[in-house]
Amino acid sequence: MGARIIDGKARAVRIREKVAAEVARLGADHGLVPGLAVVLVGEDPASQVYVRNKARQTAESGMRSFEHRLPGATSEKELLDLVARLNADSAVHGILVQLPLPAHIDAARVIDAIDPDKDVDGFHVVNAGRLMVGFEGMVPCTPLGCLVLLRDVMDDVSGAEAVVVGRSNIVGKPMAQLLLRENATVTIAHSRTRDLPAVCRRADILVAAVGRPEMIRGDWIKPGAVVIDVGINRVPAPERGEGKSRLVGDVAFAEAAEVAGAITPVPGGVGPMTIACLLANTVTAACRIHGLPVPADLLSG
Ligand code: NDP
């Protein structure tokens, strides 16, 4: 194994420490306690784990955490009414509605109802537009975390060939925008891309956000490339016992680590960065709402 393993877990701890220090300073200097509201509709087990972790880490960082757990039968109107109340609540600086929502609720309409300045997930169309045109806004947490990890191992992204596999609104597209902002030459690949292995082999930076276990093989990777694996896929692991499973990324890690210059593992790579960036975004939102300077170094190394 030749690649440097990028430790997202340790990096996320450092961000959380900086967030906690900044929250303490905001409280002491301005009497401001940032608040994050997390809304969960229904009983999806994975979402319940995410929401619990988000709420716990929010509270541990000294911020106020507001958890709203609604039954699966909640109507779209009831959810929109809650979002309106949170928009108007001065103790709430960040609002996150956990996805996926039950099928009878239009997720786009709900996201659209969130005040863009409190949209700490960065999914609102206004924030997507701000990112695209280069205005100050809220950047989606997972691609933001990927960029932090990338910058840690690459002195200069400028001019590099970057390939993002996946074009979702929450990962692939904002990731491509962030890389473009860093002056990379960006290709977005997807399920219709012809000869994906050849496209990937061009990449100095390869970001995989596909949702297909270990699809990207070692011989798709340019020697020395930085590989950021966003995928989180649960696969059967009979070797661990009957009915057991394990998490793998979208990249065949062992093969890729032989070739890449640096690579994120799954778990322990991009995953922990997402919540850390969510906390940082909440501090940013609180500062902007109160007209205070946004701390510049929450995400720096
Ligand atoms: P989506 O399903 O929304 O998007 C997947 C993308 O992959 C699509 O653009 C799709 O192309 C493309 N794709 C699918 N199959 C292929 C293929 N065979 N070849 C090339 N491209 C393909 O997924 P998300 O963006 O929401 O998530 C991607 C992965 O990242 C998932 O594993 C998810 O669990 C993980 N994730 C991890 C997070 C974290 O915190 N670490 C946060 C969010 C997601 P097309 O558009 O043509 O259909």
Tab-separated table of C-alpha atoms and ligand atoms in Angstrom:
chain	number	residue	atom	x	y	z
A	1	MET	CA	0.000	0.000	0.000
A	2	GLY	CA	1.607	3.257	-1.144
A	3	ALA	CA	-1.026	5.938	-0.633
A	4	ARG	CA	-1.244	8.316	2.272
A	5	ILE	CA	-4.443	7.537	4.148
A	6	ILE	CA	-6.409	10.715	4.780
A	7	ASP	CA	-7.772	10.598	8.327
A	8	GLY	CA	-11.132	12.359	8.182
A	9	LYS	CA	-12.019	11.288	11.689
A	10	ALA	CA	-9.052	13.097	13.245
A	11	ARG	CA	-9.609	16.127	10.985
A	12	ALA	CA	-13.249	16.306	12.042
A	13	VAL	CA	-12.201	16.282	15.706
A	14	ARG	CA	-9.965	19.311	15.070
A	15	ILE	CA	-12.810	21.194	13.365
A	16	ARG	CA	-15.157	20.393	16.233
A	17	GLU	CA	-12.577	21.715	18.721
A	18	LYS	CA	-12.292	24.967	16.762
A	19	VAL	CA	-16.078	25.246	16.547
A	20	ALA	CA	-16.387	24.736	20.316
A	21	ALA	CA	-13.742	27.403	20.993
A	22	GLU	CA	-15.522	29.837	18.669
A	23	VAL	CA	-18.902	29.107	20.257
A	24	ALA	CA	-17.401	29.836	23.690
A	25	ARG	CA	-15.939	33.119	22.383
A	26	LEU	CA	-19.240	34.191	20.787
A	27	GLY	CA	-20.992	33.521	24.078
A	28	ALA	CA	-18.435	35.416	26.145
A	29	ASP	CA	-18.013	38.405	23.807
A	30	HIS	CA	-21.484	38.794	22.330
A	31	GLY	CA	-23.874	36.694	24.439
A	32	LEU	CA	-24.614	34.726	21.270
A	33	VAL	CA	-25.310	30.994	21.398
A	34	PRO	CA	-25.651	29.500	17.882
A	35	GLY	CA	-28.629	27.157	17.579
A	36	LEU	CA	-29.242	24.296	15.149
A	37	ALA	CA	-32.689	22.781	14.583
A	38	VAL	CA	-32.784	19.286	13.130
A	39	VAL	CA	-36.090	17.939	11.838
A	40	LEU	CA	-36.725	14.231	11.339
A	41	VAL	CA	-39.954	12.909	9.845
A	42	GLY	CA	-40.643	9.183	10.228
A	43	GLU	CA	-38.716	6.229	11.552
A	44	ASP	CA	-35.963	5.591	8.981
A	45	PRO	CA	-33.262	3.857	11.102
A	46	ALA	CA	-30.246	5.381	9.300
A	47	SER	CA	-31.785	8.870	9.546
A	48	GLN	CA	-32.421	8.361	13.260
A	49	VAL	CA	-28.717	7.589	13.790
A	50	TYR	CA	-27.651	10.658	11.759
A	51	VAL	CA	-30.041	12.957	13.628
A	52	ARG	CA	-28.945	11.614	17.020
A	53	ASN	CA	-25.262	12.182	16.105
A	54	LYS	CA	-25.930	15.676	14.780
A	55	ALA	CA	-27.865	16.658	17.916
A	56	ARG	CA	-25.209	15.195	20.238
A	57	GLN	CA	-22.291	16.887	18.495
A	58	THR	CA	-24.180	20.191	18.343
A	59	ALA	CA	-24.725	20.121	22.102
A	60	GLU	CA	-21.127	18.979	22.772
A	61	SER	CA	-19.825	21.997	20.888
A	62	GLY	CA	-21.766	24.312	23.223
A	63	MET	CA	-24.477	25.228	20.726
A	64	ARG	CA	-28.212	24.906	21.288
A	65	SER	CA	-29.690	21.827	19.685
A	66	PHE	CA	-33.384	21.720	18.832
A	67	GLU	CA	-34.621	18.287	17.797
A	68	HIS	CA	-38.007	17.901	16.128
A	69	ARG	CA	-39.032	14.273	15.643
A	70	LEU	CA	-42.302	14.058	13.765
A	71	PRO	CA	-44.371	10.959	12.980
A	72	GLY	CA	-44.203	9.472	9.478
A	73	ALA	CA	-47.822	10.528	8.886
A	74	THR	CA	-46.967	14.248	9.288
A	75	SER	CA	-48.491	16.230	6.422
A	76	GLU	CA	-46.480	18.493	4.138
A	77	LYS	CA	-48.445	21.468	5.500
A	78	GLU	CA	-47.522	20.585	9.106
A	79	LEU	CA	-43.855	20.315	8.143
A	80	LEU	CA	-43.965	23.621	6.228
A	81	ASP	CA	-45.589	25.261	9.272
A	82	LEU	CA	-42.750	23.989	11.485
A	83	VAL	CA	-40.136	25.302	9.021
A	84	ALA	CA	-41.899	28.704	9.068
A	85	ARG	CA	-41.751	28.758	12.877
A	86	LEU	CA	-38.047	27.861	12.843
A	87	ASN	CA	-37.363	30.563	10.216
A	88	ALA	CA	-38.928	33.095	12.599
A	89	ASP	CA	-37.229	31.785	15.771
A	90	SER	CA	-34.300	34.035	16.693
A	91	ALA	CA	-32.667	31.252	18.779
A	92	VAL	CA	-32.379	29.100	15.631
A	93	HIS	CA	-29.561	29.962	13.220
A	94	GLY	CA	-29.430	26.719	11.272
A	95	ILE	CA	-32.269	24.486	10.021
A	96	LEU	CA	-31.706	20.996	8.709
A	97	VAL	CA	-34.512	18.765	7.478
A	98	GLN	CA	-33.190	15.221	7.363
A	99	LEU	CA	-33.612	13.539	3.977
A	100	PRO	CA	-35.137	11.347	2.667
A	101	LEU	CA	-38.621	12.557	3.557
A	102	PRO	CA	-41.658	10.244	3.316
A	103	ALA	CA	-42.966	9.908	-0.242
A	104	HIS	CA	-46.101	12.018	0.378
A	105	ILE	CA	-43.953	15.104	1.147
A	106	ASP	CA	-42.328	17.123	-1.641
A	107	ALA	CA	-38.730	17.506	-0.391
A	108	ALA	CA	-37.950	20.289	-2.883
A	109	ARG	CA	-40.883	22.360	-1.584
A	110	VAL	CA	-39.745	21.892	2.019
A	111	ILE	CA	-36.128	22.848	1.278
A	112	ASP	CA	-37.384	25.834	-0.687
A	113	ALA	CA	-39.294	26.998	2.422
A	114	ILE	CA	-36.145	27.202	4.576
A	115	ASP	CA	-34.695	30.704	4.976
A	116	PRO	CA	-31.577	30.491	2.725
A	117	ASP	CA	-29.516	32.219	5.432
A	118	LYS	CA	-30.437	29.407	7.876
A	119	ASP	CA	-30.019	26.657	5.260
A	120	VAL	CA	-26.902	25.096	6.828
A	121	ASP	CA	-27.156	22.082	4.494
A	122	GLY	CA	-26.712	24.453	1.539
A	123	PHE	CA	-29.430	22.671	-0.466
A	124	HIS	CA	-31.687	25.699	-1.101
A	125	VAL	CA	-31.740	26.796	-4.726
A	126	VAL	CA	-30.559	30.258	-3.636
A	127	ASN	CA	-27.449	28.754	-2.049
A	128	ALA	CA	-26.849	26.534	-5.096
A	129	GLY	CA	-27.012	29.713	-7.197
A	130	ARG	CA	-24.737	31.646	-4.849
A	131	LEU	CA	-22.127	28.877	-5.076
A	132	MET	CA	-22.385	28.837	-8.845
A	133	VAL	CA	-21.893	32.570	-9.320
A	134	GLY	CA	-19.303	32.888	-6.547
A	135	PHE	CA	-21.390	34.787	-3.969
A	136	GLU	CA	-21.136	34.217	-0.250
A	137	GLY	CA	-23.605	31.520	0.805
A	138	MET	CA	-24.007	28.196	2.550
A	139	VAL	CA	-21.942	25.399	1.002
A	140	PRO	CA	-23.247	21.802	1.280
A	141	CYS	CA	-21.444	20.032	4.121
A	142	THR	CA	-20.210	16.858	2.394
A	143	PRO	CA	-18.467	18.544	-0.565
A	144	LEU	CA	-17.125	21.192	1.805
A	145	GLY	CA	-15.605	18.419	3.933
A	146	CYS	CA	-14.120	16.821	0.816
A	147	LEU	CA	-12.484	20.106	-0.135
A	148	VAL	CA	-10.964	20.489	3.340
A	149	LEU	CA	-9.427	17.002	3.116
A	150	LEU	CA	-8.200	17.667	-0.394
A	151	ARG	CA	-6.545	20.949	0.566
A	152	ASP	CA	-4.771	19.185	3.452
A	153	VAL	CA	-2.919	16.891	1.054
A	154	MET	CA	-2.594	19.139	-2.009
A	155	ASP	CA	-0.717	22.421	-1.817
A	156	ASP	CA	-2.232	23.735	-5.015
A	157	VAL	CA	-5.398	22.492	-6.646
A	158	SER	CA	-5.103	25.152	-9.354
A	159	GLY	CA	-4.766	23.680	-12.832
A	160	ALA	CA	-5.231	20.088	-11.643
A	161	GLU	CA	-7.467	17.702	-13.601
A	162	ALA	CA	-10.404	16.870	-11.342
A	163	VAL	CA	-13.015	14.238	-12.108
A	164	VAL	CA	-16.179	14.059	-10.011
A	165	VAL	CA	-18.139	10.857	-10.548
A	166	GLY	CA	-21.780	11.585	-9.666
A	167	ARG	CA	-23.919	14.648	-10.383
A	168	SER	CA	-26.365	14.825	-7.488
A	169	ASN	CA	-27.431	18.239	-6.220
A	170	ILE	CA	-26.134	17.468	-2.727
A	171	VAL	CA	-22.680	16.066	-3.546
A	172	GLY	CA	-21.543	15.848	-7.177
A	173	LYS	CA	-22.621	19.242	-8.549
A	174	PRO	CA	-21.554	21.393	-5.565
A	175	MET	CA	-18.272	19.437	-5.400
A	176	ALA	CA	-17.604	20.302	-9.028
A	177	GLN	CA	-18.390	23.976	-8.322
A	178	LEU	CA	-15.990	24.044	-5.373
A	179	LEU	CA	-13.207	22.491	-7.454
A	180	LEU	CA	-13.864	25.014	-10.207
A	181	ARG	CA	-13.636	27.799	-7.622
A	182	GLU	CA	-10.186	26.387	-6.749
A	183	ASN	CA	-9.226	26.653	-10.440
A	184	ALA	CA	-9.181	22.918	-11.137
A	185	THR	CA	-10.151	21.711	-14.610
A	186	VAL	CA	-13.335	19.845	-13.781
A	187	THR	CA	-15.098	16.937	-15.473
A	188	ILE	CA	-18.400	15.659	-14.100
A	189	ALA	CA	-19.008	11.997	-14.926
A	190	HIS	CA	-22.287	10.110	-14.435
A	191	SER	CA	-24.174	6.997	-15.471
A	192	ARG	CA	-24.189	8.001	-19.164
A	193	THR	CA	-20.465	8.767	-19.325
A	194	ARG	CA	-18.703	6.785	-22.034
A	195	ASP	CA	-15.579	4.866	-20.978
A	196	LEU	CA	-15.637	5.932	-17.346
A	197	PRO	CA	-12.343	4.136	-16.530
A	198	ALA	CA	-10.526	6.246	-19.142
A	199	VAL	CA	-12.103	9.461	-17.810
A	200	CYS	CA	-11.069	8.554	-14.255
A	201	ARG	CA	-7.492	7.769	-15.349
A	202	ARG	CA	-7.064	11.424	-16.361
A	203	ALA	CA	-7.761	12.634	-12.845
A	204	ASP	CA	-5.193	14.178	-10.528
A	205	ILE	CA	-8.163	14.513	-8.166
A	206	LEU	CA	-10.849	11.838	-8.265
A	207	VAL	CA	-14.020	12.317	-6.232
A	208	ALA	CA	-16.371	9.330	-6.169
A	209	ALA	CA	-19.995	10.051	-5.194
A	210	VAL	CA	-21.918	7.277	-6.879
A	211	GLY	CA	-23.423	4.927	-4.305
A	212	ARG	CA	-22.099	1.738	-5.928
A	213	PRO	CA	-19.867	-0.429	-3.736
A	214	GLU	CA	-16.233	-0.519	-4.894
A	215	MET	CA	-17.156	0.368	-8.467
A	216	ILE	CA	-13.966	2.340	-9.099
A	217	ARG	CA	-11.076	-0.088	-9.459
A	218	GLY	CA	-7.380	0.364	-8.830
A	219	ASP	CA	-6.503	0.376	-12.536
A	220	TRP	CA	-8.870	3.358	-13.095
A	221	ILE	CA	-6.624	5.540	-10.981
A	222	LYS	CA	-3.772	7.695	-12.182
A	223	PRO	CA	-0.597	6.976	-10.199
A	224	GLY	CA	-0.207	9.561	-7.451
A	225	ALA	CA	-3.786	10.882	-7.701
A	226	VAL	CA	-5.735	12.116	-4.676
A	227	VAL	CA	-8.853	9.964	-4.271
A	228	ILE	CA	-11.793	11.223	-2.220
A	229	ASP	CA	-14.394	8.507	-1.674
A	230	VAL	CA	-17.790	9.883	-0.661
A	231	GLY	CA	-19.679	6.612	-1.067
A	232	ILE	CA	-21.154	4.858	1.929
A	233	ASN	CA	-22.428	1.416	0.991
A	234	ARG	CA	-23.415	-1.389	3.335
A	235	VAL	CA	-22.492	-4.812	1.964
A	236	PRO	CA	-22.879	-8.324	3.420
A	237	ALA	CA	-19.858	-9.527	5.420
A	238	PRO	CA	-20.437	-13.243	6.085
A	239	GLU	CA	-16.798	-13.517	7.241
A	240	ARG	CA	-17.846	-11.497	10.314
A	241	GLY	CA	-20.668	-13.907	11.119
A	242	GLU	CA	-24.124	-14.700	9.859
A	243	GLY	CA	-26.166	-11.646	8.873
A	244	LYS	CA	-23.251	-9.248	9.471
A	245	SER	CA	-22.414	-6.357	7.186
A	246	ARG	CA	-19.684	-3.766	6.704
A	247	LEU	CA	-19.333	-0.348	5.084
A	248	VAL	CA	-17.405	0.167	1.863
A	249	GLY	CA	-16.951	3.163	-0.388
A	250	ASP	CA	-17.428	3.611	-4.112
A	251	VAL	CA	-13.705	2.908	-4.599
A	252	ALA	CA	-12.029	-0.505	-4.255
A	253	PHE	CA	-9.865	0.768	-1.419
A	254	ALA	CA	-7.062	-1.830	-1.232
A	255	GLU	CA	-6.451	-1.751	-4.992
A	256	ALA	CA	-6.679	2.024	-5.198
A	257	ALA	CA	-4.344	2.569	-2.251
A	258	GLU	CA	-1.605	0.741	-4.217
A	259	VAL	CA	-1.748	3.386	-6.943
A	260	ALA	CA	-3.057	6.646	-5.449
A	261	GLY	CA	-0.931	9.291	-3.768
A	262	ALA	CA	-3.540	9.842	-1.055
A	263	ILE	CA	-6.950	8.328	-0.394
A	264	THR	CA	-9.824	8.616	2.078
A	265	PRO	CA	-10.931	5.389	3.777
A	266	VAL	CA	-14.545	4.319	4.322
A	267	PRO	CA	-15.470	4.562	7.117
A	268	GLY	CA	-13.338	7.292	8.690
A	269	GLY	CA	-12.794	9.535	5.656
A	270	VAL	CA	-15.435	11.905	4.311
A	271	GLY	CA	-18.245	10.687	6.627
A	272	PRO	CA	-17.109	12.360	9.878
A	273	MET	CA	-16.335	15.588	8.008
A	274	THR	CA	-19.968	16.098	7.046
A	275	ILE	CA	-21.225	16.744	10.588
A	276	ALA	CA	-18.108	18.767	11.472
A	277	CYS	CA	-18.802	21.064	8.491
A	278	LEU	CA	-22.464	21.276	9.501
A	279	LEU	CA	-21.410	22.626	12.896
A	280	ALA	CA	-19.030	25.086	11.229
A	281	ASN	CA	-21.815	26.202	8.864
A	282	THR	CA	-24.102	26.820	11.853
A	283	VAL	CA	-21.506	29.103	13.461
A	284	THR	CA	-21.092	30.893	10.117
A	285	ALA	CA	-24.869	31.340	9.800
A	286	ALA	CA	-25.169	32.685	13.363
A	287	CYS	CA	-22.372	35.211	12.788
A	288	ARG	CA	-23.853	36.431	9.508
A	289	ILE	CA	-27.370	36.739	10.958
A	290	HIS	CA	-25.973	38.855	13.817
A	291	GLY	CA	-23.711	40.937	11.565
A	292	LEU	CA	-20.542	39.605	13.183
A	293	PRO	CA	-17.361	38.703	11.292
A	294	VAL	CA	-17.325	35.071	10.223
A	295	PRO	CA	-14.365	33.240	11.785
A	296	ALA	CA	-11.987	32.560	8.915
A	297	ASP	CA	-10.099	29.571	10.216
A	298	LEU	CA	-12.755	27.113	11.445
A	299	LEU	CA	-11.912	24.732	8.605
A	300	SER	CA	-8.219	25.497	8.140
A	301	GLY	CA	-5.615	22.960	9.180
B	1	NDP	P1	-27.277	9.922	-5.912
B	1	NDP	O1	-27.878	8.572	-6.057
B	1	NDP	O2	-28.148	11.114	-5.768
B	1	NDP	O3	-26.320	10.191	-7.182
B	1	NDP	C1	-25.482	9.190	-7.668
B	1	NDP	C2	-24.771	9.669	-8.899
B	1	NDP	O4	-23.940	8.612	-9.350
B	1	NDP	C3	-25.705	10.033	-10.045
B	1	NDP	O5	-25.310	11.250	-10.620
B	1	NDP	C4	-25.564	8.875	-11.024
B	1	NDP	O6	-25.622	9.251	-12.375
B	1	NDP	C5	-24.150	8.425	-10.752
B	1	NDP	N1	-23.999	7.008	-11.095
B	1	NDP	C6	-24.787	5.970	-10.727
B	1	NDP	N2	-24.343	4.830	-11.279
B	1	NDP	C7	-23.259	5.149	-12.018
B	1	NDP	C8	-22.371	4.406	-12.815
B	1	NDP	N3	-22.502	3.081	-12.988
B	1	NDP	N4	-21.371	5.066	-13.432
B	1	NDP	C9	-21.213	6.389	-13.290
B	1	NDP	N5	-22.026	7.153	-12.523
B	1	NDP	C10	-23.042	6.543	-11.893
B	1	NDP	O7	-26.240	9.798	-4.709
B	1	NDP	P2	-25.617	10.917	-3.719
B	1	NDP	O8	-24.848	11.911	-4.494
B	1	NDP	O9	-26.660	11.378	-2.775
B	1	NDP	O10	-24.632	9.978	-2.878
B	1	NDP	C11	-23.554	9.297	-3.503
B	1	NDP	C12	-22.877	8.414	-2.475
B	1	NDP	O11	-22.358	9.232	-1.435
B	1	NDP	C13	-23.804	7.419	-1.769
B	1	NDP	O12	-23.070	6.235	-1.481
B	1	NDP	C14	-24.154	8.109	-0.468
B	1	NDP	O13	-24.463	7.189	0.562
B	1	NDP	C15	-22.877	8.829	-0.177
B	1	NDP	N6	-23.040	10.024	0.645
B	1	NDP	C16	-22.184	10.184	1.686
B	1	NDP	C17	-22.257	11.280	2.487
B	1	NDP	C18	-21.273	11.435	3.591
B	1	NDP	O14	-21.539	12.099	4.564
B	1	NDP	N7	-20.079	10.873	3.471
B	1	NDP	C19	-23.286	12.313	2.302
B	1	NDP	C20	-24.080	12.108	1.107
B	1	NDP	C21	-23.964	10.987	0.333
B	1	NDP	P3	-26.993	9.779	-13.079
B	1	NDP	O15	-27.162	11.207	-12.606
B	1	NDP	O16	-26.678	9.682	-14.527
B	1	NDP	O17	-28.081	8.884	-12.611
